[in-house]
Amino acid sequence: MATVSAVSEGSRPPADLLRVEYPAWRTRLLLGLSVVTFLSMFVMLYMVFFYAGTDAVQGHAQRLFYVHVSSYAGGSVAFFVTVIAGIAYLVTRNIKWDQLAVSSVEVGLPLMTVCLVTGSTWARPIWNTWWTADPRLNGMAIMWLLYAAYLVLRGAIEDPDRRARFAAIYGILAFASVVYVFLIPRVRDDTLHPVVIGPSAANPMAEGGFEVRTDARIGATMGVAMTWWCVAAVVLLWHRVRLENTARRLEALKAHFLAKQG
């Protein structure tokens, strides 16, 4: 603010370019959710490491699945928001939906990275390999690359309207890969990947079975973990949207000064 006040009156930017304001109740709600999410993380970790039993076959490696599956759920929530925001932008052409779309991808992609890393780490002691040519694994890798390409696409298009339009369509279509990854172990019999939640009629003998229905503690821990990661995704997205709003405001402020100097 000191720098802005030092410029001449004629070059001073409009007041709405200098700050981003939000209703006080929204800020308090976001702060409360952030604190609750942070504190509940320790509850989730306690359940993962101490409350849930150790699998007789997989041992402690099974505990990775609480993070592996739940981070996928959180990433899926973020990517689904990208779909909703993309549709909303195509209908309204309001830039706020484009901001929400890119924010949700930037939150969802790291969560899916956690899913990939923990899945590969689990596979090493269970399948004796970090990676194998499995339909589910390959589908997950393709999904990750698709959303990484989404960010590359945005950076390659300079025109804001064209960038937002193309990104909206791309974000909607890319969600098909999320659905594919979810369905693949349930409909194909050539995958090693177990179905953690729900039956796999196609391949009930998938290696590394993880049955949440036969053990109440396993089921409860998985439920808490999935809830935490989904809520964490929403909280992170909320913070990311605010950061994006600030970045856009700074861009407008920069453009204002450049226009005055030109």
PDB file of N, CA, C and O in Angstrom, residues 2 10 22 52 73 81 105 129-130 137 143 148 156 161 170 178-179 186 189 192 197 216 220 230 232 234 239:
ATOM      1  N   ALA A   2       2.013   1.204   0.675  1.00  0.00           N
ATOM      2  CA  ALA A   2       2.886   2.368   0.726  1.00  0.00           C
ATOM      3  C   ALA A   2       3.379   2.727  -0.667  1.00  0.00           C
ATOM      4  O   ALA A   2       3.473   3.888  -1.030  1.00  0.00           O
ATOM      5  N   GLY A  10      -2.847  10.849 -10.668  1.00  0.00           N
ATOM      6  CA  GLY A  10      -3.351  10.471 -11.969  1.00  0.00           C
ATOM      7  C   GLY A  10      -3.079   9.037 -12.329  1.00  0.00           C
ATOM      8  O   GLY A  10      -3.786   8.451 -13.134  1.00  0.00           O
ATOM      9  N   TYR A  22     -13.414 -10.394   1.147  1.00  0.00           N
ATOM     10  CA  TYR A  22     -14.374 -11.478   1.268  1.00  0.00           C
ATOM     11  C   TYR A  22     -15.251 -11.219   2.489  1.00  0.00           C
ATOM     12  O   TYR A  22     -14.814 -10.558   3.443  1.00  0.00           O
ATOM     13  N   ALA A  52      -6.496 -49.587  13.275  1.00  0.00           N
ATOM     14  CA  ALA A  52      -6.728 -50.671  12.310  1.00  0.00           C
ATOM     15  C   ALA A  52      -5.721 -51.792  12.541  1.00  0.00           C
ATOM     16  O   ALA A  52      -4.547 -51.547  12.829  1.00  0.00           O
ATOM     17  N   ALA A  73      -9.628 -40.565  -3.899  1.00  0.00           N
ATOM     18  CA  ALA A  73     -10.970 -40.009  -3.684  1.00  0.00           C
ATOM     19  C   ALA A  73     -10.909 -38.484  -3.615  1.00  0.00           C
ATOM     20  O   ALA A  73     -11.729 -37.791  -4.221  1.00  0.00           O
ATOM     21  N   VAL A  81     -14.848 -31.121  -9.636  1.00  0.00           N
ATOM     22  CA  VAL A  81     -15.093 -29.682  -9.570  1.00  0.00           C
ATOM     23  C   VAL A  81     -14.650 -29.014 -10.876  1.00  0.00           C
ATOM     24  O   VAL A  81     -15.290 -28.077 -11.357  1.00  0.00           O
ATOM     25  N   VAL A 105      -7.682 -28.304 -10.597  1.00  0.00           N
ATOM     26  CA  VAL A 105      -6.686 -29.192 -11.197  1.00  0.00           C
ATOM     27  C   VAL A 105      -5.377 -29.107 -10.424  1.00  0.00           C
ATOM     28  O   VAL A 105      -4.712 -30.126 -10.177  1.00  0.00           O
ATOM     29  N   THR A 129       7.387 -55.753  -7.488  1.00  0.00           N
ATOM     30  CA  THR A 129       7.768 -54.819  -8.550  1.00  0.00           C
ATOM     31  C   THR A 129       7.167 -53.460  -8.243  1.00  0.00           C
ATOM     32  O   THR A 129       6.111 -53.365  -7.601  1.00  0.00           O
ATOM     33  N   TRP A 130       7.843 -52.415  -8.683  1.00  0.00           N
ATOM     34  CA  TRP A 130       7.311 -51.076  -8.477  1.00  0.00           C
ATOM     35  C   TRP A 130       6.191 -50.752  -9.456  1.00  0.00           C
ATOM     36  O   TRP A 130       5.287 -49.993  -9.146  1.00  0.00           O
ATOM     37  N   LEU A 137      -2.972 -49.643 -13.574  1.00  0.00           N
ATOM     38  CA  LEU A 137      -1.797 -48.809 -13.368  1.00  0.00           C
ATOM     39  C   LEU A 137      -1.539 -47.908 -14.580  1.00  0.00           C
ATOM     40  O   LEU A 137      -1.258 -46.716 -14.430  1.00  0.00           O
ATOM     41  N   MET A 143      -4.096 -40.927 -16.824  1.00  0.00           N
ATOM     42  CA  MET A 143      -4.917 -39.894 -16.203  1.00  0.00           C
ATOM     43  C   MET A 143      -4.045 -38.765 -15.647  1.00  0.00           C
ATOM     44  O   MET A 143      -4.321 -37.577 -15.849  1.00  0.00           O
ATOM     45  N   ALA A 148      -1.776 -33.190 -16.161  1.00  0.00           N
ATOM     46  CA  ALA A 148      -0.553 -32.396 -16.259  1.00  0.00           C
ATOM     47  C   ALA A 148      -0.547 -31.631 -17.580  1.00  0.00           C
ATOM     48  O   ALA A 148      -0.130 -30.459 -17.645  1.00  0.00           O
ATOM     49  N   ALA A 156       0.260 -22.548 -22.795  1.00  0.00           N
ATOM     50  CA  ALA A 156       0.621 -22.393 -24.206  1.00  0.00           C
ATOM     51  C   ALA A 156      -0.310 -21.455 -24.964  1.00  0.00           C
ATOM     52  O   ALA A 156      -0.033 -21.095 -26.105  1.00  0.00           O
ATOM     53  N   ASP A 161      -9.581 -15.577 -23.199  1.00  0.00           N
ATOM     54  CA  ASP A 161     -10.872 -16.175 -23.531  1.00  0.00           C
ATOM     55  C   ASP A 161     -10.691 -17.529 -24.221  1.00  0.00           C
ATOM     56  O   ASP A 161     -11.381 -18.502 -23.895  1.00  0.00           O
ATOM     57  N   TYR A 170     -11.413 -29.272 -22.355  1.00  0.00           N
ATOM     58  CA  TYR A 170     -10.406 -30.293 -22.027  1.00  0.00           C
ATOM     59  C   TYR A 170     -10.679 -30.876 -20.644  1.00  0.00           C
ATOM     60  O   TYR A 170     -10.608 -32.096 -20.448  1.00  0.00           O
ATOM     61  N   VAL A 178     -10.710 -40.465 -15.146  1.00  0.00           N
ATOM     62  CA  VAL A 178     -10.957 -40.731 -13.725  1.00  0.00           C
ATOM     63  C   VAL A 178     -11.983 -41.855 -13.574  1.00  0.00           C
ATOM     64  O   VAL A 178     -11.821 -42.761 -12.760  1.00  0.00           O
ATOM     65  N   VAL A 179     -13.031 -41.784 -14.375  1.00  0.00           N
ATOM     66  CA  VAL A 179     -14.064 -42.830 -14.350  1.00  0.00           C
ATOM     67  C   VAL A 179     -13.475 -44.156 -14.803  1.00  0.00           C
ATOM     68  O   VAL A 179     -13.759 -45.213 -14.219  1.00  0.00           O
ATOM     69  N   ARG A 186     -13.135 -53.401 -11.886  1.00  0.00           N
ATOM     70  CA  ARG A 186     -14.460 -53.957 -11.642  1.00  0.00           C
ATOM     71  C   ARG A 186     -15.058 -54.623 -12.879  1.00  0.00           C
ATOM     72  O   ARG A 186     -16.040 -55.360 -12.766  1.00  0.00           O
ATOM     73  N   ASP A 189     -10.934 -58.682 -16.188  1.00  0.00           N
ATOM     74  CA  ASP A 189     -10.391 -59.798 -15.418  1.00  0.00           C
ATOM     75  C   ASP A 189      -8.890 -59.983 -15.630  1.00  0.00           C
ATOM     76  O   ASP A 189      -8.312 -60.986 -15.214  1.00  0.00           O
ATOM     77  N   LEU A 192      -4.316 -57.017 -11.959  1.00  0.00           N
ATOM     78  CA  LEU A 192      -3.887 -57.501 -10.649  1.00  0.00           C
ATOM     79  C   LEU A 192      -4.421 -56.641  -9.514  1.00  0.00           C
ATOM     80  O   LEU A 192      -4.415 -57.052  -8.365  1.00  0.00           O
ATOM     81  N   ILE A 197     -13.137 -51.119  -2.423  1.00  0.00           N
ATOM     82  CA  ILE A 197     -14.517 -50.865  -2.007  1.00  0.00           C
ATOM     83  C   ILE A 197     -15.440 -51.424  -3.080  1.00  0.00           C
ATOM     84  O   ILE A 197     -15.381 -51.025  -4.242  1.00  0.00           O
ATOM     85  N   ALA A 216     -14.505 -54.509  11.029  1.00  0.00           N
ATOM     86  CA  ALA A 216     -15.115 -53.222  11.359  1.00  0.00           C
ATOM     87  C   ALA A 216     -14.059 -52.131  11.514  1.00  0.00           C
ATOM     88  O   ALA A 216     -14.280 -50.985  11.126  1.00  0.00           O
ATOM     89  N   ALA A 220     -13.926 -48.771   9.306  1.00  0.00           N
ATOM     90  CA  ALA A 220     -14.028 -47.458   9.955  1.00  0.00           C
ATOM     91  C   ALA A 220     -12.830 -46.586   9.613  1.00  0.00           C
ATOM     92  O   ALA A 220     -12.975 -45.383   9.333  1.00  0.00           O
ATOM     93  N   CYS A 230     -11.068 -36.098   1.308  1.00  0.00           N
ATOM     94  CA  CYS A 230     -12.036 -35.342   0.504  1.00  0.00           C
ATOM     95  C   CYS A 230     -12.249 -33.946   1.080  1.00  0.00           C
ATOM     96  O   CYS A 230     -12.303 -32.957   0.342  1.00  0.00           O
ATOM     97  N   ALA A 232     -10.104 -32.356   2.995  1.00  0.00           N
ATOM     98  CA  ALA A 232      -8.840 -31.651   2.795  1.00  0.00           C
ATOM     99  C   ALA A 232      -8.752 -31.103   1.373  1.00  0.00           C
ATOM    100  O   ALA A 232      -8.243 -29.993   1.153  1.00  0.00           O
ATOM    101  N   VAL A 234     -11.236 -30.098  -0.478  1.00  0.00           N
ATOM    102  CA  VAL A 234     -12.112 -28.921  -0.548  1.00  0.00           C
ATOM    103  C   VAL A 234     -11.456 -27.719   0.118  1.00  0.00           C
ATOM    104  O   VAL A 234     -11.487 -26.598  -0.410  1.00  0.00           O
ATOM    105  N   HIS A 239      -8.567 -22.449  -0.454  1.00  0.00           N
ATOM    106  CA  HIS A 239      -7.386 -21.597  -0.315  1.00  0.00           C
ATOM    107  C   HIS A 239      -6.783 -21.275  -1.686  1.00  0.00           C
ATOM    108  O   HIS A 239      -6.345 -20.137  -1.933  1.00  0.00           O
TER     109      HIS A 239
END
